[in-house]
Amino acid sequence: DRVPVEISAENGRLYAGSSRYLENGECDFYGCSGLRNAQLDAYDFDGNLLASSSYGSSNILDIHATADGALYVLLSADSNPLRKLDADLAPLWQARPDNAFSCTERQLFVGIDNLYVDCRDGVVEVSASGVVGKGTSFQSLASKRGDDPDIYEIWAGRSAGAVDAAGNLYMALGRHVFYDADTSYTRAIGRFILYMPSVLGSDVVTLKVDRSSGALVWHDDINTPLYAGPDYFTAYYYYPLGVHLSGNNVKVSFRSYAGQYTGYAGGNDCFGGGYGGLFNFCERAATVSAYAKIQTYSAASGARGNDSRFEIPFPRAVAATANGSILMAGDNNTDVISRNEEWQYLGG
């Protein structure tokens, strides 16, 4: 009844994190739903179990094995969510990465002698010895959009990042464009009426954080404004896939999707019910474009360099080789039922 959640491998060892869904009627201090009872297992490459460790009511958000034999673990619902373990899962230190703002932990970006905790609205830097450093807020990069008080920018989805030899962070984040509306307060997009709040666009924001000061050195947005046509509107979605360092450059991989939308069942109204969180309540009528792209930046200045486009309709994962090449894998199907991102944000 356990669900695999994270995996990492280094130095001949494979580390696998798993958690368990709370069953109907089962509750704990943190609520009555979600993943709990995290367990971390260490294996050799022949599949032999070497060590195990349990984390009670927590869920494992991220694990990262390092070349020197250490393992970083990020937990949810824990008073000290960041842990450093040795190769046998024995604890070395634990920390709470709150600095200057409350951290909603999501994932880790690990460097040679420091790491960063992604807190959704910012990051917190932590040394390899467990000393919590500076916090950097991203709130200035996501707020209202233009003069419309009911169009918000919200950080959502998984981020990507890399840490250079000096301990500086390069990060790409997904930023949703959220149109607020409800049954008593509707809003129009061309001839279409929103009766429910909807995500009608997503940007990729790439940025650099300086280790010594915690300052934002530069940032860049990849986005396209929504277009309202006579019989449809076109919304553009960009999602980060990976960040890789190559010499003096930073390579950001992302996916792009543009769709034509109408009201529900071809009508003028976008509405729905029974869904929590962010959703797209308009009906997707057609795909305008779907592809992957790698954008190169100067690591020092953030200036855009070359970009490469790949005709992969729905890219899923990227990885870098030792010589700096980027490998990308994907498929041709949205698979909206089983993939949360397509189902919620791109519309059925």
XYZ file of C-alpha atoms in Angstrom:
348
model
C 0.000 0.000 0.000
C 3.043 2.289 -0.291
C 3.504 4.816 -3.105
C 6.968 5.576 -4.554
C 7.589 9.330 -4.388
C 11.310 10.054 -4.964
C 14.476 8.268 -6.106
C 18.170 9.174 -6.248
C 21.353 7.211 -6.976
C 25.059 7.831 -6.334
C 28.219 5.884 -5.425
C 26.733 2.460 -6.096
C 23.649 3.058 -3.975
C 20.023 3.605 -4.873
C 17.810 5.556 -2.484
C 14.030 5.184 -2.796
C 11.448 7.178 -0.865
C 7.870 6.019 -0.432
C 4.774 7.128 1.467
C 1.276 5.860 2.189
C -2.085 7.498 1.476
C -4.333 7.950 4.480
C -7.379 5.719 4.168
C -11.022 6.795 4.506
C -11.701 7.901 8.050
C -8.016 7.868 8.970
C -6.693 11.187 10.294
C -3.645 12.525 12.075
C -2.521 15.873 13.474
C -2.003 17.251 9.944
C -5.370 16.277 8.463
C -7.377 13.445 6.938
C -5.953 13.217 3.434
C -2.647 13.087 1.575
C 0.588 11.114 1.807
C 2.061 10.220 5.200
C 4.285 7.642 6.927
C 7.330 8.237 4.749
C 10.000 5.561 4.461
C 13.464 5.809 2.926
C 15.263 2.658 1.732
C 18.876 2.243 0.587
C 19.777 -0.517 -1.884
C 22.888 -1.614 -3.697
C 22.670 -1.896 -7.480
C 21.954 -5.624 -7.193
C 18.722 -4.844 -5.357
C 19.860 -5.823 -1.859
C 18.292 -3.737 0.920
C 21.040 -2.105 2.997
C 19.175 0.266 5.333
C 15.756 1.759 6.052
C 14.475 4.786 7.930
C 10.904 5.915 8.726
C 9.533 9.431 9.209
C 6.163 9.068 10.929
C 3.531 11.551 9.741
C 5.752 13.119 7.076
C 5.867 12.721 3.317
C 9.149 12.761 1.386
C 9.177 15.766 -0.956
C 12.687 15.338 -2.376
C 15.884 13.333 -1.894
C 19.309 14.057 -3.355
C 22.385 11.815 -3.079
C 25.788 13.524 -3.370
C 29.129 12.335 -4.731
C 30.711 12.381 -1.237
C 28.233 9.772 0.055
C 25.772 12.052 1.830
C 22.023 12.221 1.277
C 19.724 15.239 1.647
C 16.057 14.582 2.458
C 13.217 17.122 2.405
C 10.078 16.240 4.371
C 6.604 17.721 4.647
C 4.736 18.159 7.936
C 7.877 18.083 10.050
C 9.326 20.577 12.542
C 12.780 20.164 10.940
C 11.969 19.222 7.346
C 15.517 19.298 5.952
C 17.775 16.364 6.906
C 21.288 15.320 5.956
C 22.067 11.601 6.279
C 25.127 9.462 5.700
C 25.169 6.607 3.185
C 23.624 4.248 5.767
C 20.763 6.706 6.477
C 22.160 7.708 9.875
C 21.315 11.378 10.678
C 24.086 13.987 10.436
C 21.997 17.120 11.032
C 18.515 18.544 10.613
C 17.312 22.103 9.989
C 14.247 24.257 9.480
C 14.813 26.447 6.386
C 12.763 29.458 7.486
C 14.553 32.751 6.972
C 12.833 36.102 6.359
C 9.592 34.334 5.338
C 7.680 31.158 6.055
C 8.872 28.354 3.804
C 6.396 26.031 2.095
C 9.001 23.414 1.157
C 8.800 21.816 -2.284
C 12.194 20.534 -3.486
C 15.990 20.823 -3.269
C 18.719 22.196 -5.530
C 22.116 20.923 -4.355
C 25.572 22.340 -5.071
C 29.106 21.417 -4.019
C 29.061 22.941 -0.524
C 25.566 24.403 -0.219
C 21.983 23.813 -1.278
C 18.740 25.721 -1.754
C 15.262 24.813 -0.547
C 12.497 25.787 -2.976
C 9.824 27.460 -0.827
C 7.393 28.262 -3.686
C 7.499 32.036 -3.046
C 11.279 32.068 -2.737
C 14.324 30.026 -1.729
C 16.426 29.594 1.403
C 20.149 28.832 1.165
C 21.644 26.238 3.542
C 25.310 25.296 3.908
C 26.502 21.694 3.654
C 27.020 21.773 7.442
C 23.387 22.704 8.081
C 23.707 26.442 8.720
C 20.597 28.230 7.407
C 21.643 31.232 5.308
C 19.835 33.988 3.483
C 16.293 33.787 2.181
C 15.333 35.237 -1.204
C 11.713 36.153 -1.908
C 10.196 35.978 -5.402
C 6.950 37.713 -4.444
C 7.836 40.818 -6.473
C 7.802 38.641 -9.619
C 4.262 37.311 -9.121
C 1.415 39.626 -8.156
C -1.264 41.422 -10.175
C -1.091 41.459 -13.956
C -1.444 44.903 -15.461
C -4.216 47.152 -14.187
C -6.816 44.387 -13.819
C -7.303 43.684 -10.079
C -8.695 40.207 -10.750
C -5.858 38.726 -12.803
C -3.225 37.220 -10.537
C 0.167 35.623 -11.090
C 0.639 32.530 -8.929
C 3.660 30.252 -8.555
C 2.569 26.696 -9.279
C 3.877 23.445 -10.687
C 7.340 21.972 -10.291
C 10.429 24.155 -10.624
C 13.868 23.315 -12.015
C 17.250 24.567 -10.897
C 21.029 24.173 -10.800
C 23.787 25.460 -8.495
C 27.159 26.580 -9.888
C 30.604 26.014 -8.348
C 30.396 29.332 -6.477
C 27.071 28.344 -4.870
C 24.843 30.658 -6.939
C 21.408 29.368 -7.920
C 19.841 29.372 -11.397
C 16.164 28.514 -11.337
C 13.175 28.246 -13.687
C 9.674 28.463 -12.220
C 6.160 28.040 -13.535
C 3.940 31.080 -12.999
C 0.214 30.698 -13.670
C -2.011 33.512 -14.914
C -5.149 33.180 -12.820
C -8.411 34.891 -13.846
C -10.688 35.322 -10.841
C -14.470 34.954 -11.257
C -17.457 33.253 -9.640
C -21.174 32.867 -10.174
C -21.873 36.285 -8.616
C -18.939 38.032 -10.298
C -18.415 37.018 -13.922
C -15.861 38.382 -16.343
C -15.694 38.455 -20.142
C -12.919 37.357 -22.496
C -14.138 38.470 -25.894
C -17.641 37.011 -26.103
C -16.906 34.282 -23.541
C -18.023 34.547 -19.926
C -16.060 33.080 -17.022
C -18.316 31.837 -14.250
C -15.500 30.047 -12.419
C -11.864 31.038 -11.668
C -9.571 29.693 -14.367
C -5.871 29.388 -15.206
C -5.648 30.823 -18.717
C -1.919 30.993 -19.253
C 1.410 30.037 -17.721
C 4.878 31.615 -17.929
C 8.417 30.366 -17.358
C 10.397 32.732 -15.129
C 14.165 32.135 -15.100
C 16.311 33.828 -12.463
C 19.699 33.894 -10.737
C 20.223 34.177 -6.968
C 23.585 35.383 -5.627
C 24.846 33.186 -2.786
C 26.715 35.858 -0.843
C 23.945 38.470 -0.745
C 20.797 36.448 -1.452
C 19.892 39.061 -4.081
C 18.140 38.432 -7.391
C 20.862 39.115 -9.954
C 18.634 38.878 -13.039
C 15.381 37.366 -14.231
C 13.651 36.743 -17.559
C 10.061 35.869 -18.514
C 8.909 33.603 -21.339
C 5.230 34.270 -22.036
C 2.640 35.142 -24.681
C -0.495 37.207 -23.918
C -3.924 35.639 -24.238
C -5.616 36.378 -27.574
C -9.409 36.843 -27.755
C -10.767 36.057 -31.230
C -14.353 36.303 -32.519
C -15.263 32.632 -32.005
C -12.557 31.428 -29.586
C -9.657 32.642 -27.514
C -6.076 31.352 -27.546
C -4.223 30.739 -24.287
C -0.489 30.005 -24.064
C 1.131 27.756 -21.443
C 4.852 27.366 -20.741
C 6.264 24.937 -18.156
C 9.909 24.483 -17.042
C 11.506 21.069 -17.535
C 15.146 21.508 -16.567
C 18.034 23.885 -15.881
C 21.597 22.880 -16.822
C 24.902 24.754 -16.631
C 27.237 24.702 -19.614
C 30.425 26.778 -19.366
C 29.424 30.423 -19.019
C 25.848 29.697 -20.055
C 22.619 28.430 -18.532
C 20.324 26.203 -20.589
C 16.628 26.224 -19.663
C 14.413 23.527 -21.140
C 10.680 24.124 -21.231
C 7.502 22.918 -22.866
C 5.068 25.122 -24.744
C 1.400 24.551 -25.416
C -1.123 26.859 -27.069
C -4.784 25.956 -27.294
C -7.965 27.423 -28.732
C -10.775 27.547 -26.179
C -14.508 28.094 -26.274
C -17.256 28.060 -23.694
C -18.553 24.765 -22.351
C -20.075 22.557 -25.099
C -19.310 25.233 -27.677
C -21.350 27.902 -25.905
C -20.301 31.264 -24.517
C -19.918 30.251 -20.862
C -16.947 28.753 -18.998
C -18.230 27.083 -15.857
C -17.909 23.968 -13.748
C -18.022 22.697 -10.220
C -16.700 20.173 -7.763
C -13.010 20.901 -8.312
C -10.653 22.442 -5.803
C -7.591 24.550 -6.448
C -6.506 25.948 -9.800
C -8.410 24.765 -12.855
C -9.323 25.732 -16.410
C -13.111 25.732 -16.811
C -13.139 26.543 -20.526
C -13.339 23.863 -23.181
C -10.308 23.124 -25.317
C -11.424 23.093 -28.964
C -8.087 22.724 -30.766
C -4.331 22.627 -30.303
C -2.523 25.554 -31.924
C 1.025 24.447 -31.108
C 2.839 22.029 -28.818
C 6.624 21.743 -28.686
C 9.749 21.805 -26.526
C 12.473 24.435 -26.517
C 15.887 25.037 -24.955
C 16.702 28.688 -24.256
C 20.329 29.661 -23.574
C 21.203 32.517 -21.198
C 24.429 34.199 -20.161
C 25.053 33.053 -16.590
C 26.544 36.435 -15.678
C 24.019 38.837 -17.194
C 20.922 36.803 -18.080
C 21.110 37.936 -21.706
C 19.308 35.565 -24.056
C 21.414 33.566 -26.467
C 20.500 30.881 -28.971
C 17.406 28.729 -28.669
C 16.522 25.332 -30.127
C 13.006 24.104 -30.810
C 11.991 20.431 -30.879
C 8.744 19.102 -32.297
C 7.833 16.979 -29.286
C 4.143 17.669 -28.606
C 4.256 16.775 -24.917
C 7.815 16.685 -23.541
C 8.060 15.091 -20.102
C 11.684 14.938 -18.900
C 15.190 16.205 -19.663
C 18.703 15.200 -18.614
C 22.210 16.451 -19.379
C 25.160 14.326 -20.509
C 28.768 14.745 -19.354
C 29.631 16.711 -22.516
C 26.786 19.208 -21.995
C 24.256 17.770 -24.442
C 20.587 17.852 -23.410
C 18.475 14.707 -23.758
C 14.707 15.134 -23.924
C 11.900 12.574 -23.845
C 8.168 12.957 -24.405
C 5.128 11.636 -26.243
C 2.319 12.647 -28.582
C -0.621 12.311 -26.208
C -1.877 14.707 -23.525
C -3.222 11.750 -21.501
C -5.425 14.237 -19.655
C -7.060 11.741 -17.328
C -3.890 10.444 -15.678
C -1.712 13.550 -15.942
C -2.787 16.193 -13.445
C -1.209 19.114 -15.301
C -3.068 18.537 -18.562
C -6.328 17.744 -16.815
C -6.358 20.818 -14.601
C -4.636 23.587 -16.551
C -4.927 22.809 -20.248
C -8.608 21.842 -20.041
C -10.330 18.632 -21.043
